[in-house]
CSV table of C-alpha atoms in Angstrom, one decimal:
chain,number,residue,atom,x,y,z
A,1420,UNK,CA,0.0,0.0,0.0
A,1421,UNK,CA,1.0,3.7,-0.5
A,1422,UNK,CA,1.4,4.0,3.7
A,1423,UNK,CA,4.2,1.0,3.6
A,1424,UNK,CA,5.7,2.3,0.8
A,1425,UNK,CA,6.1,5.4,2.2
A,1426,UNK,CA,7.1,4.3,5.6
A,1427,UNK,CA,9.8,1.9,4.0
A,1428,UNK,CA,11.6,5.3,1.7
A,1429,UNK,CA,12.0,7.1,5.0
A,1430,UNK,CA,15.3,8.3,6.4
A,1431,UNK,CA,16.0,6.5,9.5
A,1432,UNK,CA,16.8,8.3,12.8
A,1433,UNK,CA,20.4,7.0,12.7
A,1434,UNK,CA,21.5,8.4,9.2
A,1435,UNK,CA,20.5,12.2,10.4
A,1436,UNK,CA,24.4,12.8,10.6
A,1437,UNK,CA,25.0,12.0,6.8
A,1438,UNK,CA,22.3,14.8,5.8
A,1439,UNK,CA,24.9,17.3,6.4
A,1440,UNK,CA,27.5,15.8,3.8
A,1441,UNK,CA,24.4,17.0,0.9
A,1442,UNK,CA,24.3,20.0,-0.8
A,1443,UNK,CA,21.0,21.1,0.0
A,1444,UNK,CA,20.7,23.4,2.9
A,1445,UNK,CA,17.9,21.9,5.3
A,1446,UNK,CA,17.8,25.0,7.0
A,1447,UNK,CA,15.9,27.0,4.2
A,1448,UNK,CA,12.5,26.3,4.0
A,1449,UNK,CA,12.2,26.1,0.8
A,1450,UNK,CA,14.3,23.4,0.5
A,1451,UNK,CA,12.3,21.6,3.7
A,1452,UNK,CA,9.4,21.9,1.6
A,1453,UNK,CA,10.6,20.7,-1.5
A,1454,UNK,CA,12.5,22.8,-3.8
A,1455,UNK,CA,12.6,21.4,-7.9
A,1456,UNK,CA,16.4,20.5,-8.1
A,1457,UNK,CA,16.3,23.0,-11.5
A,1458,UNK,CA,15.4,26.2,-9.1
A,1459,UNK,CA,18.3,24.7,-6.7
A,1460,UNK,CA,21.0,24.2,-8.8
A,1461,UNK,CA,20.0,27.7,-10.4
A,1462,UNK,CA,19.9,29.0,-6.9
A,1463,UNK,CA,23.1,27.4,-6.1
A,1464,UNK,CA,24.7,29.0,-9.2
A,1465,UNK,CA,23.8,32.5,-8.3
A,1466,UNK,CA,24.5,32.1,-4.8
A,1467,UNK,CA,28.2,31.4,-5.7
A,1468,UNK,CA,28.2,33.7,-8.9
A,1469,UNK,CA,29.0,30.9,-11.3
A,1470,UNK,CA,28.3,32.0,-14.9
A,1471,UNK,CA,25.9,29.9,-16.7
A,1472,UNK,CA,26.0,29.7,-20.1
A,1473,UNK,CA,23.1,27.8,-21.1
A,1474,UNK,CA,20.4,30.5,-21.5
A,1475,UNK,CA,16.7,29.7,-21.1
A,1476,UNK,CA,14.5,28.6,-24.3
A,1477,UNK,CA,12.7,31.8,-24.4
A,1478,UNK,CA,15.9,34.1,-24.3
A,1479,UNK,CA,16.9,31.6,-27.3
A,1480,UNK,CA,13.5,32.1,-29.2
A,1481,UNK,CA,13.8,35.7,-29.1
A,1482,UNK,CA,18.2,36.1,-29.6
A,1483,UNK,CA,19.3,32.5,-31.2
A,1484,UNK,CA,17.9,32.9,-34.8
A,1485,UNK,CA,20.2,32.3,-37.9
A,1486,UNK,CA,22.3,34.8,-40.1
A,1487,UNK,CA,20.8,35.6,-43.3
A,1488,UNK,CA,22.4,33.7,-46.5
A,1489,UNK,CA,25.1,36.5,-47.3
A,1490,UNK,CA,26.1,36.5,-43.5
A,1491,UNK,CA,26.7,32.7,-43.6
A,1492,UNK,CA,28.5,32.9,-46.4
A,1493,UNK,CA,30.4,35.9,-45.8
A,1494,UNK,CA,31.8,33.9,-42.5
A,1495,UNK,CA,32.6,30.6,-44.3
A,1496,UNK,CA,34.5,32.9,-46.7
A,1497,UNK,CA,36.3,35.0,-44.4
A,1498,UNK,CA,37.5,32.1,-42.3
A,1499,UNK,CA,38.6,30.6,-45.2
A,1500,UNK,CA,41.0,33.9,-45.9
A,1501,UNK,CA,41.9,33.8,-42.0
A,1502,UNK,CA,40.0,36.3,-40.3
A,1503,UNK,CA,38.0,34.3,-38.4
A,1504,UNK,CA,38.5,30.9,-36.4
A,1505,UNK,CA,35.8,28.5,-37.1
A,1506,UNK,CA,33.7,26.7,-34.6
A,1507,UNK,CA,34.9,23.3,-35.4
A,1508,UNK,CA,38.5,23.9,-34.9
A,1509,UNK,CA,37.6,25.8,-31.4
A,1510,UNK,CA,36.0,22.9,-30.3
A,1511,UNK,CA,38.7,20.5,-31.3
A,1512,UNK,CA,40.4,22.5,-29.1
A,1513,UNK,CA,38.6,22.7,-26.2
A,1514,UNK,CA,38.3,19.4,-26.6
A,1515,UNK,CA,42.1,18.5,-26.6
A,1516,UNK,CA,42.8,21.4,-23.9
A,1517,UNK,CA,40.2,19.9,-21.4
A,1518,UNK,CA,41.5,16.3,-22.0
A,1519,UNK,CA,45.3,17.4,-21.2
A,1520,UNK,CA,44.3,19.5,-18.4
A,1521,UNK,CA,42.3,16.4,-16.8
A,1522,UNK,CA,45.7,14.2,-17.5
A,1523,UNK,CA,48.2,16.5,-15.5
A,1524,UNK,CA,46.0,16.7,-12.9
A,1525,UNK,CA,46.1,13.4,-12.4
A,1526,UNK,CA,49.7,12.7,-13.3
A,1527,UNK,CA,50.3,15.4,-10.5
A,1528,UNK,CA,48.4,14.1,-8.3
A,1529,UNK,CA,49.9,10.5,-8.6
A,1530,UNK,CA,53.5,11.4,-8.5
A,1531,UNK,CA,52.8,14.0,-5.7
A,1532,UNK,CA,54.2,16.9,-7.9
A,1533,UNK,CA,51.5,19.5,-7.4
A,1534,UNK,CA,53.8,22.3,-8.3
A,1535,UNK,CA,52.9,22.8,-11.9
A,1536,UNK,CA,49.3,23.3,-11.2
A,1537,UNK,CA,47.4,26.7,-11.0
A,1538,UNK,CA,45.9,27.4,-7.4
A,1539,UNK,CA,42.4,26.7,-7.1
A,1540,UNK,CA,42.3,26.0,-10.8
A,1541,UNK,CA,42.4,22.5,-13.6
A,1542,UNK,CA,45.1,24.4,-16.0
A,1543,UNK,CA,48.8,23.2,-15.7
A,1544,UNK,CA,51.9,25.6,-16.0
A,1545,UNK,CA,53.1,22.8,-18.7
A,1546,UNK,CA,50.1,23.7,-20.8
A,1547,UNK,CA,50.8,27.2,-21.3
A,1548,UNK,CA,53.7,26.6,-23.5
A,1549,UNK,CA,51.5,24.6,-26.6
A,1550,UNK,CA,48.5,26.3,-25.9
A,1551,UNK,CA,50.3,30.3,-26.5
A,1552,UNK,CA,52.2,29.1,-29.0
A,1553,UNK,CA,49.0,27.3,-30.8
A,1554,UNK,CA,47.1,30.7,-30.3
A,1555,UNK,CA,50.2,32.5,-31.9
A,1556,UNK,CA,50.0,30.4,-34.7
A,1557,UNK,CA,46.2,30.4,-35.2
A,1558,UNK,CA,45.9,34.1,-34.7
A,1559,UNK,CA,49.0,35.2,-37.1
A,1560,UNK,CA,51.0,36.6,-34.0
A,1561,UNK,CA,55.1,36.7,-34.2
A,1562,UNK,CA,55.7,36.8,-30.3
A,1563,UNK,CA,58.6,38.1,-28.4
A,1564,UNK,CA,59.9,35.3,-27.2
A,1565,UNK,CA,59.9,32.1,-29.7
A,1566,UNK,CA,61.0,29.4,-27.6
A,1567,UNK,CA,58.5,27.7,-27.3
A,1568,UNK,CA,57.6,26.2,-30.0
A,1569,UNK,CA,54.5,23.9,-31.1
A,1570,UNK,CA,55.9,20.5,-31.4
A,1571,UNK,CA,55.4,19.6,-28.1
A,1572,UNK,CA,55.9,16.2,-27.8
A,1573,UNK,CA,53.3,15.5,-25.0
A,1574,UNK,CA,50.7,16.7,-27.6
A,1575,UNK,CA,51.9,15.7,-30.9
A,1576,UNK,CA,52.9,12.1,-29.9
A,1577,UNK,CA,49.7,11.3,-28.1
A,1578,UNK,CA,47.0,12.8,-29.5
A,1579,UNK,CA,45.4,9.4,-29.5
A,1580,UNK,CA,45.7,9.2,-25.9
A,1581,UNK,CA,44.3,12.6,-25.3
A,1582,UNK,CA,41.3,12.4,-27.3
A,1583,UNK,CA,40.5,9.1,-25.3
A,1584,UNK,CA,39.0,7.5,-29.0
A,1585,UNK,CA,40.2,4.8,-31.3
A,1586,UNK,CA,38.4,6.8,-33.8
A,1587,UNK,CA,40.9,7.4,-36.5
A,1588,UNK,CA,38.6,10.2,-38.3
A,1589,UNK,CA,38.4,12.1,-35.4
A,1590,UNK,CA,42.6,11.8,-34.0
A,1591,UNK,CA,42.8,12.9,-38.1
A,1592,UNK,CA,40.5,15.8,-37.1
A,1593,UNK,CA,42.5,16.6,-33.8
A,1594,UNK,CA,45.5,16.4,-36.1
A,1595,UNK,CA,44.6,18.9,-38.7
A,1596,UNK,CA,43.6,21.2,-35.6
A,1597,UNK,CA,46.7,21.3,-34.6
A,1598,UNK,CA,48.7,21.7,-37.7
A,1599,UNK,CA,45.8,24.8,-38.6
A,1600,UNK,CA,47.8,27.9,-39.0
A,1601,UNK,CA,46.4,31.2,-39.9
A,1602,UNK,CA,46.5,31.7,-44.0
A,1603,UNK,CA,47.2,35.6,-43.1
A,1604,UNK,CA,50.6,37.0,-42.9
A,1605,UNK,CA,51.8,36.8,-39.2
A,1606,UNK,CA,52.8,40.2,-37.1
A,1607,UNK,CA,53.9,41.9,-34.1
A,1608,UNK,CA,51.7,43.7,-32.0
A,1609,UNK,CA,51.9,45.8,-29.7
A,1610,UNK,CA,48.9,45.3,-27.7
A,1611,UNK,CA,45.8,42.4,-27.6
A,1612,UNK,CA,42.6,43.5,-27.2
A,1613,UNK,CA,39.8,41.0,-27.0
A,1614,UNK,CA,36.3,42.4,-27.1
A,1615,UNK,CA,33.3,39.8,-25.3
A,1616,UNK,CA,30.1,40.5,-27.5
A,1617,UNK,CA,30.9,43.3,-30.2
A,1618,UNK,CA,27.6,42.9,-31.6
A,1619,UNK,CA,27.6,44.5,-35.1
A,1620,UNK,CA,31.0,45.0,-34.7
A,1621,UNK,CA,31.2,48.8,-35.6
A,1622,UNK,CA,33.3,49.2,-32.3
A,1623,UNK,CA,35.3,46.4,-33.4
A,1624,UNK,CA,36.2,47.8,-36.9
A,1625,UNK,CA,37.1,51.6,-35.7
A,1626,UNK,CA,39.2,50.7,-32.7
A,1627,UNK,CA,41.3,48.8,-35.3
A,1628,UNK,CA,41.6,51.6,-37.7
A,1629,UNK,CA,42.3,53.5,-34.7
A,1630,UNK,CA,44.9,51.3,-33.5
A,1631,UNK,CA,46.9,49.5,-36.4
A,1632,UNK,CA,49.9,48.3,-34.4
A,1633,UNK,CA,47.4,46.2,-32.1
A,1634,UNK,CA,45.3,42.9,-32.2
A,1635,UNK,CA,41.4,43.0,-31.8
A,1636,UNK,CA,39.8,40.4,-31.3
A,1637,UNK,CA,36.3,39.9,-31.3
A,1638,UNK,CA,34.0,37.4,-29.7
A,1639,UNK,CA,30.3,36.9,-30.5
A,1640,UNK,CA,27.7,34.2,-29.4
A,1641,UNK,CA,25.1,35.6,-32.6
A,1642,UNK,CA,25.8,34.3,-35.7
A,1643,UNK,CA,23.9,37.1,-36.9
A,1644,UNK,CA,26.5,39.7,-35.4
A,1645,UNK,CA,29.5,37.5,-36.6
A,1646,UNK,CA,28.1,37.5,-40.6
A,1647,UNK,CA,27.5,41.5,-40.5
A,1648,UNK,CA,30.8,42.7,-39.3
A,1649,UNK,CA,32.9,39.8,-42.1
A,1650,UNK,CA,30.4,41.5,-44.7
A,1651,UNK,CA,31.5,44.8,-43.4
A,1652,UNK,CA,35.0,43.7,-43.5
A,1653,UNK,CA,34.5,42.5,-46.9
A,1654,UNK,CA,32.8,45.5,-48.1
A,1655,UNK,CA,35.8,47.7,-46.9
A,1656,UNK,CA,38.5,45.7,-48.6
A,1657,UNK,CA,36.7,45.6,-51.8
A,1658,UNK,CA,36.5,41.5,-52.0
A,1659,UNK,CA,32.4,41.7,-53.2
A,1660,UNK,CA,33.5,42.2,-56.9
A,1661,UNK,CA,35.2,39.0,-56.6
A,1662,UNK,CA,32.7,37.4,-54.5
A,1663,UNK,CA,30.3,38.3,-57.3
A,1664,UNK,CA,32.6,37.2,-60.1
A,1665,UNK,CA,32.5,34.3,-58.6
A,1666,UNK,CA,29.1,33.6,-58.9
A,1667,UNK,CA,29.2,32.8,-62.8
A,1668,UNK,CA,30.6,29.4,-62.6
A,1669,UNK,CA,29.2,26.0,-61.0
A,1670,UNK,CA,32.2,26.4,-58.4
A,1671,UNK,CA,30.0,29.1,-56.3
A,1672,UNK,CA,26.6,26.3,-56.6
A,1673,UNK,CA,28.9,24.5,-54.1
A,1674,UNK,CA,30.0,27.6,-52.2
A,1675,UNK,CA,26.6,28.5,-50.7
A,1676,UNK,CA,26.1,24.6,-50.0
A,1677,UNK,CA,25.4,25.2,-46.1
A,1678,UNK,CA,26.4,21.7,-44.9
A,1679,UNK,CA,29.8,21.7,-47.1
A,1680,UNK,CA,30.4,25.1,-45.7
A,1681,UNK,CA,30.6,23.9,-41.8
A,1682,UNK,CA,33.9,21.8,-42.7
A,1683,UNK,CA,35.2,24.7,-44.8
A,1684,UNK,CA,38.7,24.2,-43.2
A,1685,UNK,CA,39.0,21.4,-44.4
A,1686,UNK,CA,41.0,20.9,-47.7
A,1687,UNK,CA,40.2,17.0,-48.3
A,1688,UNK,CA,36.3,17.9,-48.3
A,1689,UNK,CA,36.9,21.6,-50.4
A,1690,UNK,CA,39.0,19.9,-53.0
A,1691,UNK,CA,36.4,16.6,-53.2
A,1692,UNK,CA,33.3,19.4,-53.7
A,1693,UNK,CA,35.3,21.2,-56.3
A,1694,UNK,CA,35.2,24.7,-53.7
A,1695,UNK,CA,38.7,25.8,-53.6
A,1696,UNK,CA,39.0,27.3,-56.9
A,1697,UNK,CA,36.1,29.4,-55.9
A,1698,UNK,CA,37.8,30.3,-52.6
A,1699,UNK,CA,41.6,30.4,-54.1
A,1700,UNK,CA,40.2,33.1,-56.5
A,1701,UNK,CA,38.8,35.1,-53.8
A,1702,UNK,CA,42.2,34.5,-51.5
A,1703,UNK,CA,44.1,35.4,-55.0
A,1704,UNK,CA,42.1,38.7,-55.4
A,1705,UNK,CA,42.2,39.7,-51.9
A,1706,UNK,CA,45.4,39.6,-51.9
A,1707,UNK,CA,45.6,41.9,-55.1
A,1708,UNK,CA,43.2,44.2,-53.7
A,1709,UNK,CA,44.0,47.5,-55.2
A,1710,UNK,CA,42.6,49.1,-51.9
A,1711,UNK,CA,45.6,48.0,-50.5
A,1712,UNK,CA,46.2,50.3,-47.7
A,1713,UNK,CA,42.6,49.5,-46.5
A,1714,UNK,CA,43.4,45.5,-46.4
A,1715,UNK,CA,46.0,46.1,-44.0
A,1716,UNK,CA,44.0,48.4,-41.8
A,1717,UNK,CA,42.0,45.0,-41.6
A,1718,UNK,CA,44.9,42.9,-40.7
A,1719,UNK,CA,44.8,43.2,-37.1
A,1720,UNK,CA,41.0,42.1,-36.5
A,1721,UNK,CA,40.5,38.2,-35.7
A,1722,UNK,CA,36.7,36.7,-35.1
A,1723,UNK,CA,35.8,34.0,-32.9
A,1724,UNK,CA,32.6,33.2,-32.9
A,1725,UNK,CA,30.6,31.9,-30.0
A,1726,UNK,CA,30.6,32.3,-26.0
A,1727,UNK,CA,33.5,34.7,-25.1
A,1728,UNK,CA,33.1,34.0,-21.3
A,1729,UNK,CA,33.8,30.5,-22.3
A,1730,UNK,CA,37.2,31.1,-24.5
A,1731,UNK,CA,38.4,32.6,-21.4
A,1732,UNK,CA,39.5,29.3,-20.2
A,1733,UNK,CA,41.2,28.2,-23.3
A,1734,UNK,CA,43.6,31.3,-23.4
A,1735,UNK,CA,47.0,30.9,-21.6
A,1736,UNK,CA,47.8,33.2,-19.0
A,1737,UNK,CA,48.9,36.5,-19.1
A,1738,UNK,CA,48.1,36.6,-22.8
A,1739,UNK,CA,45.8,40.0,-23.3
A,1740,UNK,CA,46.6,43.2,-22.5
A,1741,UNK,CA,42.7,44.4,-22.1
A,1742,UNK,CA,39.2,43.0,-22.2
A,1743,UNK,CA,36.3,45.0,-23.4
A,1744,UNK,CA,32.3,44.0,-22.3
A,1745,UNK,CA,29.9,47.0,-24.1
A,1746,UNK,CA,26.6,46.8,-23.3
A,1747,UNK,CA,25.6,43.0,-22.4
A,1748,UNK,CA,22.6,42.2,-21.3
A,1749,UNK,CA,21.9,43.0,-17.9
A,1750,UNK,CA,19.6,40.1,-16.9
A,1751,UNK,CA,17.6,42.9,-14.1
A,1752,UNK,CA,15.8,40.1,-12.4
A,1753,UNK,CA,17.3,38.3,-9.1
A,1754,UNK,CA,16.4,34.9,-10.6
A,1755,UNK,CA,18.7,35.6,-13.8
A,1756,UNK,CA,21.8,36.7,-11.9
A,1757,UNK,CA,23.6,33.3,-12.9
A,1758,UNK,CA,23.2,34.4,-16.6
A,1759,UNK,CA,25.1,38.1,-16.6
A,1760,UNK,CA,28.6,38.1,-17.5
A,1761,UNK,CA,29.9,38.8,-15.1
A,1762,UNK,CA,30.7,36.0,-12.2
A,1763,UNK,CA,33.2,35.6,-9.6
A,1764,UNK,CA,34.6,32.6,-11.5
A,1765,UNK,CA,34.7,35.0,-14.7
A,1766,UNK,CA,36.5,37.3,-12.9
A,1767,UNK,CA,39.3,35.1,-11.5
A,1768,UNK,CA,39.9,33.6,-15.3
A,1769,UNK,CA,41.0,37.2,-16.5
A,1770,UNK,CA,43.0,38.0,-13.8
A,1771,UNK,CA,44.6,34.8,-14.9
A,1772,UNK,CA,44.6,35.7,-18.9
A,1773,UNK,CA,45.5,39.3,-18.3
A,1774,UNK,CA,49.1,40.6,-18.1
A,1775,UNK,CA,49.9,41.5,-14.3
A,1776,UNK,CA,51.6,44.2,-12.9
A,1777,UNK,CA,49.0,47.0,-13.5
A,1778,UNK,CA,49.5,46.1,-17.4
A,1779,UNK,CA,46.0,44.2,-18.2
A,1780,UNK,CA,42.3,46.1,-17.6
A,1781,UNK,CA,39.2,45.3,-17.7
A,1782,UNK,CA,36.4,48.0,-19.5
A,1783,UNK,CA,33.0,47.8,-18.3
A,1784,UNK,CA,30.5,49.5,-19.6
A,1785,UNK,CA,26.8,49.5,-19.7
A,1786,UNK,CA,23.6,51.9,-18.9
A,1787,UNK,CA,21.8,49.4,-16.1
A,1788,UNK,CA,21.8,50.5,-12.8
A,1789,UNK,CA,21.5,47.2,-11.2
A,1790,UNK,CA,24.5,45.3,-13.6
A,1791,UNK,CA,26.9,48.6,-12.7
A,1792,UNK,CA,26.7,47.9,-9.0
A,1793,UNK,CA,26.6,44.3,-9.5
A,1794,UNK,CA,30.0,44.4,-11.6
A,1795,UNK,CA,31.9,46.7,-8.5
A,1796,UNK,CA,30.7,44.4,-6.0
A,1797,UNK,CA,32.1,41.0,-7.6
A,1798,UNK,CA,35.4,43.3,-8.7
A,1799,UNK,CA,36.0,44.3,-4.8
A,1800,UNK,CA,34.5,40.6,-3.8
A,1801,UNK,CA,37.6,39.3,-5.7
A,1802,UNK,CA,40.2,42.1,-4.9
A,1803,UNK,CA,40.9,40.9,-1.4
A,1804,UNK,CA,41.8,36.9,-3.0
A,1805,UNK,CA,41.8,34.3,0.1
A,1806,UNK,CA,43.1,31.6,-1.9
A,1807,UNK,CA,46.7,33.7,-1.7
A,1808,UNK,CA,48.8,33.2,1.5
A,1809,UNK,CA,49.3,37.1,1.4
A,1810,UNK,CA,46.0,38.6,0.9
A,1811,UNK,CA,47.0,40.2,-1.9
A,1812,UNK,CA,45.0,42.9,-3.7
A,1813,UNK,CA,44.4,41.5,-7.4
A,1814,UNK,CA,41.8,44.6,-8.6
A,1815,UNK,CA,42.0,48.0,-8.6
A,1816,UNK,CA,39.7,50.6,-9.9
A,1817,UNK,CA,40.9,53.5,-12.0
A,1818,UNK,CA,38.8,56.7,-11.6
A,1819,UNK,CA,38.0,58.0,-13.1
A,1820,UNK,CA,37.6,55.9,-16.2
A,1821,UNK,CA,40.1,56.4,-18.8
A,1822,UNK,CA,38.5,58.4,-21.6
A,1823,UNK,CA,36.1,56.0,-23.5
A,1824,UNK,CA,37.1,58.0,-26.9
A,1825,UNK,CA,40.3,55.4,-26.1
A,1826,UNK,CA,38.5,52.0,-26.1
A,1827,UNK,CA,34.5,53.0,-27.1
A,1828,UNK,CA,34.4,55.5,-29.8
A,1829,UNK,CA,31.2,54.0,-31.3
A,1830,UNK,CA,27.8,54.7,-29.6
A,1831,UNK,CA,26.2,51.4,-30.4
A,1832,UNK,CA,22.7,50.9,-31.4
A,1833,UNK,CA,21.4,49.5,-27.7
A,1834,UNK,CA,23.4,52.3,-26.1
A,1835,UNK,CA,21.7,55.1,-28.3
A,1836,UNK,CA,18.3,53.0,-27.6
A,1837,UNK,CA,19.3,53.6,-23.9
A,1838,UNK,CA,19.5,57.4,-24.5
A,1839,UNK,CA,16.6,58.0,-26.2
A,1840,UNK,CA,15.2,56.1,-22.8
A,1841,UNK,CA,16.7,58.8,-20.8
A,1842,UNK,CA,19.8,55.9,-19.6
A,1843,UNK,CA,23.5,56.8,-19.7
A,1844,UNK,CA,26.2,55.3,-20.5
A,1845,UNK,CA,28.4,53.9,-16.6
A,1846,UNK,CA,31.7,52.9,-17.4
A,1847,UNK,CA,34.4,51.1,-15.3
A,1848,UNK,CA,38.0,50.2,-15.6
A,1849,UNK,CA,39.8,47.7,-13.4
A,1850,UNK,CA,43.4,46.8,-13.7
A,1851,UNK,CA,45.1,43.8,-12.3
A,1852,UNK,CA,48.0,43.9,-10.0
C-alpha cells in the first residue's frame, strides 16, 4: 500500500548525521518543503556567482535565430581567408585542452608533484607553452619570445591518448587542428585586445583603424552579429566584386552549400566538392586588392565566434593586454543573476589571462543601474583573493575611467536606444595587479 511504501523510503533516525555531507541546505524552507532540483542548482549558481552559459529557451527564441544567407557565407569565406577561427576547430580545441588538463592533474596528483598546477584552478603551467604558441599560430602573431615552439611532444605524440577515442577520423580531425595555422601573414603587436560580444562590430572595426599596431579580437555568441561585421569587412577591402565574379561558374553552386560550408577548413572535403577554386580566386584577389592600404587596416581584427566567457578558459595566461564588455545584457531580475557576464569565477579567469603588474584592464560598460553595482561588487569581492597566502590585492579601480574615446568610440545601437530612454552610459576600468 501507499502507507508502507512510504514508511519503507524514509530516512531512518540513525542516518540524520550523513544529511549534512548534501548540498541542499535543510535550514531553508524552501528546501524543507521541497525545492525542484532545476530552481536549486540555479539558486546554487547565483548564490556562488557561477556563470551559466546555457540560457533559457525563451531568451533563445527571441536572440538564437540564424544569419541571413550572405552573413553565412560571408563567415565561411572569411574564415577561409583567416580572419575568423571557425567553430569546429575551437571545439577541437577545447576538446584536446580539457582532456590534457584532466591528464596532468592526475599525473600530479599521482606522482605527488602539485607544483605545476594553478591554485584553485584545472590548467597546468606545462600547458601554457602549446597552448600560446597554438594561439600564436592560429591568430598570425610573431611573439617576443619564440622558444616555445608547437611541437610539443606531449601533444603531438599522443593525440590518441588525449582524445580518449580509437576513432581514427576524429585523431585525423585533432591532427589537422593542430597543424591549422592562420593563412594571413603573421605580425607583431603591440597590444591584444579581446572584445566579449561586439555585436555589429562597428566598435570592433574603428578601434582597429584607430589602433593599427594592435590585435582586436572579437567574440560573438550571434551568428547574426559574426556574418554583418565579415560582410563589413568584406565590403571595406573591396573583395564583393570578386565574391560576385564568382558567382558565374558552378564552383559558387557548391560555395553557398550550407552543410559543405561547416567543414570549410577542411581541404580534403573543399577539394572533393570542387570549392577551392572558388575560394583560391577570392584568396588570390584579396590579396591583389587595389585598396591595398585598406586590407591592412583589416589585418589586425580576428573573429571567434561563439561564448567569449567560455574562451576565457582556453587562453593561456597573461596573454591579453585588455578585455572589453559594451553593453551585455543585464539580466535585471534576481532569478537571472547566474546568466550576466559577469561572475566571480569570470573574474578570477581574467586576472589569470591578463598581463599583471597593473599592465592588463578590464572596460566595463553599460547603462543598467543594477548590472553597474553588481560588476563593482564582484570586482571588490575578488580584490581581497583568500586563496593567496598574502592577501593580496588582485583589482583595482581606475577613476576616473580612462576616456572611452580610447576603447569606445562607437555609440552602439542599444546604447543610443538607452538614451533616447533617458539611460546613460556607466563605465568602469579595473586593472590587475
Amino acid at each position: 500500500s501507499s502507507k508502507s511504501l512510504a514508511s519503507s523510503t524514509m530516512v531512518p533516525d540513525n542516518t540524520e548525521a550523513d544529511l549534512s555531507s548534501m548540498d541542499i541546505d535543510y535550514s531553508n524552507p524552501a528546501d524543507q518543503e521541497g525545492t525542484p532540483p532545476k530552481q536549486h542548482l540555479r539558486k546554487q549558481k547565483a548564490d556562488e556567482k557561477q556563470y551559466c552559459s546555457r540560457k533559457p529557451k525563451w531568451w533563445l527564441q527571441l536572440s538564437g535565430r540564424r544569419g541571413t544567407r550572405g552573413q553565412r557565407q560571408a563567415i565561411q569565406r572569411m574564415t577561409h581567408l583567416g580572419y575568423c577561427l571557425s567553430k569546429e576547430i575551437l571545439t577541437d580545441f577545447s576538446r584536446v585542452n580539457n582532456n590534457q588538463s584532466r591528464k596532468n592533474i592526475i599525473d600530479s596528483h599521482e606522482s605527488g608533484d602539485t607544483e605545476g598546477l594553478i591554485v584553485g584552478g584545472d590548467v597546468s603551467c606545462h600547458d601554457d607553452e602549446w597552448r600560446r604558441a597554438w594561439w600564436n599560430r592560429s591568430l598570425g602573431i610573431i611573439a617576443d619570445n619564440e622558444s616555445a615552439q608547437l611541437s610539443s611532444p606531449s601533444i603531438v605524440n599522443n593525440i590518441s591518448i588525449i582524445s580518449r577515442s580509437n576513432n581514427k577520423k576524429y585523431d585525423h580531425k585533432i591532427q589537422q587542428m593542430y597543424n591549422y595555422k592562420n593563412p594571413l601573414s603573421s605580425n607583431h603587436y603591440k597590444h591584444i585586445y579581446l572584445e566579449i560580444g561586439f555585436g555589429n562590430g562597428n566598435n570592433l572595426l574603428t578601434n582597429a583603424k584607430n589602433h593599427p599596431d594592435s590585435l582586436f579580437i572579437g567574440s560573438e555568441i550571434h551568428q547574426p552579429g559574426v556574418g554583418a561585421v565579415l560582410r563589413q569587412i568584406e565590403m571595406e577591402m573591396g573583395l564583393l566584386n570578386a565574391v560576385a565574379s564568382c558567382k558565374d561558374g558552378d564552383e559558387m553552386k557548391v560555395l553557398v552549400n550550407e552543410e559543405k560550408q561547416e567543414n570549410a577548413f577542411s581541404e580534403e572535403i573543399n577539394q572533393e566538392s570542387g570549392t577551392m577554386h572558388a575560394k583560391s580566386k577570392l584568396r588570390q584577389s584579396s590579396m591583389q586588392s587595389p585598396h591595398s592600404q585598406t586590407e591592412r587596416s583589416h589585418q589586425n581584427i580576428r573573429i571567434l565566434p561563439g561564448d567569449g566567457i567560455k574562451l576565457l578558459s582556453l587562453l593561456p595566461k597573461d596573454y591579453l593586454d585588455a578585455i572589453l564588455i559594451t553593453f551585455p545584457d543585464p539580466w535585471p531580475k534576481e532569478g537571472h543573476a547566474h546568466w550576466r557576464v559577469i561572475q566571480r569565477e569570470v573574474v578570477r579567469e581574467m586576472h589569470r589571462v591578463l598581463k599583471p603588474n597593473r599592465a592588463g584592464r578590464v572596460y566595463v560598460a553599460t547603462d543598467a543601474l543594477n548590472f553597474n553595482s553588481w560588476t563593482r561588487e564582484i570586482f571588490q569581492q575578488e580584490s581581497l583573493s583568500s586563496s593567496t597566502a598574502s592577501s593580496s590585492i588582485l583589482w583595482e579601480e581606475i577613476v576616473p575611467c580612462p576616456d572611452r574615446g580610447t576603447w569606445l568610440p562607437v555609440v552602439s545601437y542599444y546604447e543610443q536606444k538607452g538614451l533616447d530612454e533617458g539611460r546613460c552610459a556607466m563605465l568602469q576600468c579595473w586593472q590587475s595587479i
